[in-house]
mmCIF file of C-alpha atoms in Angstrom:
data_model
loop_
_atom_site.group_PDB
_atom_site.id
_atom_site.type_symbol
_atom_site.label_atom_id
_atom_site.label_comp_id
_atom_site.label_asym_id
_atom_site.label_seq_id
_atom_site.Cartn_x
_atom_site.Cartn_y
_atom_site.Cartn_z
ATOM 1 C CA MET A 1 256.214 -284.204 -16.691
ATOM 2 C CA ALA A 2 260.015 -283.526 -16.463
ATOM 3 C CA ASN A 3 261.757 -282.846 -13.048
ATOM 4 C CA SER A 4 262.645 -279.393 -12.487
ATOM 5 C CA HIS A 5 266.308 -278.173 -11.834
ATOM 6 C CA ARG A 6 265.269 -277.798 -8.173
ATOM 7 C CA GLN A 7 263.804 -281.145 -7.827
ATOM 8 C CA GLU A 8 266.797 -282.782 -9.235
ATOM 9 C CA LYS A 9 269.441 -280.569 -6.956
ATOM 10 C CA LEU A 10 267.308 -281.238 -3.663
ATOM 11 C CA GLY A 11 267.285 -285.111 -4.767
ATOM 12 C CA GLU A 12 271.213 -285.058 -4.961
ATOM 13 C CA LEU A 13 271.323 -283.141 -1.935
ATOM 14 C CA ILE A 14 268.977 -285.652 0.124
ATOM 15 C CA ALA A 15 271.104 -288.399 -1.593
ATOM 16 C CA VAL A 16 274.238 -287.104 -0.309
ATOM 17 C CA GLU A 17 272.985 -286.444 3.361
ATOM 18 C CA LEU A 18 271.089 -289.530 3.568
ATOM 19 C CA SER A 19 274.131 -291.564 2.640
ATOM 20 C CA ASP A 20 276.158 -289.850 5.441
ATOM 21 C CA LEU A 21 273.479 -290.419 7.913
ATOM 22 C CA MET A 22 273.076 -293.882 7.092
ATOM 23 C CA ARG A 23 276.539 -294.616 7.526
ATOM 24 C CA THR A 24 277.464 -292.395 10.641
ATOM 25 C CA ARG A 25 274.364 -292.168 12.809
ATOM 26 C CA LEU A 26 272.058 -295.055 11.940
ATOM 27 C CA LYS A 27 272.843 -298.061 14.199
ATOM 28 C CA ASP A 28 270.465 -300.480 12.986
ATOM 29 C CA PRO A 29 272.195 -303.889 12.116
ATOM 30 C CA ARG A 30 269.664 -304.576 9.413
ATOM 31 C CA VAL A 31 270.809 -301.626 7.289
ATOM 32 C CA GLY A 32 274.116 -302.809 6.443
ATOM 33 C CA PHE A 33 275.385 -302.870 2.946
ATOM 34 C CA ALA A 34 272.812 -300.286 1.665
ATOM 35 C CA SER A 35 273.702 -297.524 -0.882
ATOM 36 C CA ILE A 36 271.365 -294.884 -2.254
ATOM 37 C CA THR A 37 271.289 -294.990 -5.863
ATOM 38 C CA HIS A 38 268.891 -292.163 -6.703
ATOM 39 C CA VAL A 39 266.295 -289.850 -5.144
ATOM 40 C CA GLU A 40 263.052 -288.551 -6.777
ATOM 41 C CA VAL A 41 261.424 -285.475 -5.238
ATOM 42 C CA SER A 42 257.583 -284.763 -6.121
ATOM 43 C CA GLY A 43 256.732 -281.539 -7.726
ATOM 44 C CA ASP A 44 255.372 -279.944 -4.514
ATOM 45 C CA PHE A 45 258.377 -281.215 -2.535
ATOM 46 C CA ARG A 46 256.373 -283.236 0.107
ATOM 47 C CA HIS A 47 257.602 -286.767 -0.928
ATOM 48 C CA ALA A 48 260.938 -288.165 -1.901
ATOM 49 C CA LYS A 49 261.433 -291.723 -3.165
ATOM 50 C CA ILE A 50 264.756 -293.204 -2.003
ATOM 51 C CA PHE A 51 266.225 -295.950 -4.302
ATOM 52 C CA VAL A 52 268.432 -298.058 -2.759
ATOM 53 C CA SER A 53 270.718 -300.900 -3.808
ATOM 54 C CA VAL A 54 271.331 -303.740 -1.144
ATOM 55 C CA MET A 55 274.009 -306.156 -1.268
ATOM 56 C CA GLY A 56 273.065 -309.770 -0.222
ATOM 57 C CA SER A 57 270.392 -312.251 -0.361
ATOM 58 C CA PRO A 58 266.657 -311.444 -0.824
ATOM 59 C CA GLU A 59 266.021 -311.912 2.960
ATOM 60 C CA ASP A 60 268.888 -309.400 3.735
ATOM 61 C CA GLN A 61 267.311 -306.973 1.041
ATOM 62 C CA ALA A 62 264.149 -307.475 2.933
ATOM 63 C CA ALA A 63 265.434 -306.856 6.269
ATOM 64 C CA THR A 64 267.277 -303.602 5.009
ATOM 65 C CA MET A 65 264.328 -302.453 3.582
ATOM 66 C CA LYS A 66 262.266 -302.991 6.780
ATOM 67 C CA GLY A 67 265.039 -301.250 8.901
ATOM 68 C CA LEU A 68 264.905 -298.239 6.637
ATOM 69 C CA LYS A 69 261.025 -298.118 6.717
ATOM 70 C CA HIS A 70 261.240 -298.285 10.570
ATOM 71 C CA ALA A 71 264.309 -295.459 10.624
ATOM 72 C CA SER A 72 262.454 -293.092 8.067
ATOM 73 C CA GLY A 73 260.906 -290.742 10.788
ATOM 74 C CA TYR A 74 264.449 -290.503 12.459
ATOM 75 C CA LEU A 75 266.054 -290.063 9.106
ATOM 76 C CA ARG A 76 263.839 -287.300 8.149
ATOM 77 C CA HIS A 77 264.279 -285.458 11.482
ATOM 78 C CA GLU A 78 267.932 -285.632 10.972
ATOM 79 C CA LEU A 79 267.554 -284.370 7.263
ATOM 80 C CA ALA A 80 265.545 -281.527 8.579
ATOM 81 C CA GLU A 81 268.563 -280.473 10.876
ATOM 82 C CA ARG A 82 271.074 -280.439 7.882
ATOM 83 C CA ILE A 83 268.882 -279.222 5.200
ATOM 84 C CA THR A 84 266.935 -275.804 5.345
ATOM 85 C CA LEU A 85 263.628 -276.447 3.868
ATOM 86 C CA ARG A 86 259.786 -275.244 4.575
ATOM 87 C CA TYR A 87 258.751 -278.901 4.659
ATOM 88 C CA MET A 88 261.046 -281.887 4.835
ATOM 89 C CA PRO A 89 259.865 -284.449 2.352
ATOM 90 C CA GLU A 90 258.348 -287.665 3.631
ATOM 91 C CA LEU A 91 260.789 -290.435 2.796
ATOM 92 C CA VAL A 92 259.707 -293.648 0.911
ATOM 93 C CA PHE A 93 262.354 -296.187 0.507
ATOM 94 C CA LYS A 94 262.261 -298.299 -2.480
ATOM 95 C CA LEU A 95 264.456 -301.219 -3.435
ATOM 96 C CA ASP A 96 266.607 -300.555 -6.823
ATOM 97 C CA THR A 97 267.251 -303.945 -8.528
ATOM 98 C CA SER A 98 268.919 -302.138 -11.524
ATOM 99 C CA ILE A 99 272.175 -303.050 -10.615
ATOM 100 C CA ALA A 100 271.563 -306.590 -10.040
ATOM 101 C CA GLU A 101 269.629 -306.815 -13.362
ATOM 102 C CA GLY A 102 272.374 -305.189 -15.185
ATOM 103 C CA ALA A 103 274.779 -307.803 -13.801
ATOM 104 C CA LYS A 104 272.472 -310.550 -14.913
ATOM 105 C CA VAL A 105 272.626 -308.939 -18.336
ATOM 106 C CA LEU A 106 276.287 -308.742 -18.423
ATOM 107 C CA GLU A 107 276.584 -312.403 -17.400
ATOM 108 C CA LEU A 108 274.175 -313.469 -20.303
ATOM 109 C CA ILE A 109 276.156 -311.595 -22.818
ATOM 110 C CA ARG A 110 279.491 -313.185 -21.434
ATOM 111 C CA GLN A 111 277.798 -316.980 -21.873
ATOM 112 C CA ASN A 112 276.676 -316.034 -25.245
ATOM 113 C CA GLU A 113 280.243 -314.946 -26.343
ATOM 114 C CA GLN A 114 281.690 -318.031 -24.850
ATOM 115 C CA GLU A 115 279.164 -320.287 -26.814
ATOM 116 C CA GLN A 116 280.117 -318.409 -29.982
ATOM 117 C CA HIS A 117 283.908 -319.249 -29.638
#
């Protein structure tokens, strides 16, 4: 089922506010070079999947995701202070590997072009 306009707008708002919170309020050193790429809000507005891109090694990525999971309650509370909703969605962080996969595809295309010349 397609997302409603309200779900999309709430997802965008959550992404903006969470990005700001992660940059200014979150002091966990594990959450270093993380960027929110997309937010999916469930139809009942009770859950939000936060897709995060993390720079670094797989170990850095795992540590960042662990730090975000640990901070999810705090981040949810801070979001509730910034966004007026009846229920603040539960935050579930997911690693977004699409940027890394795209970079691999581009590298393969470059290699293929070099082999043809």
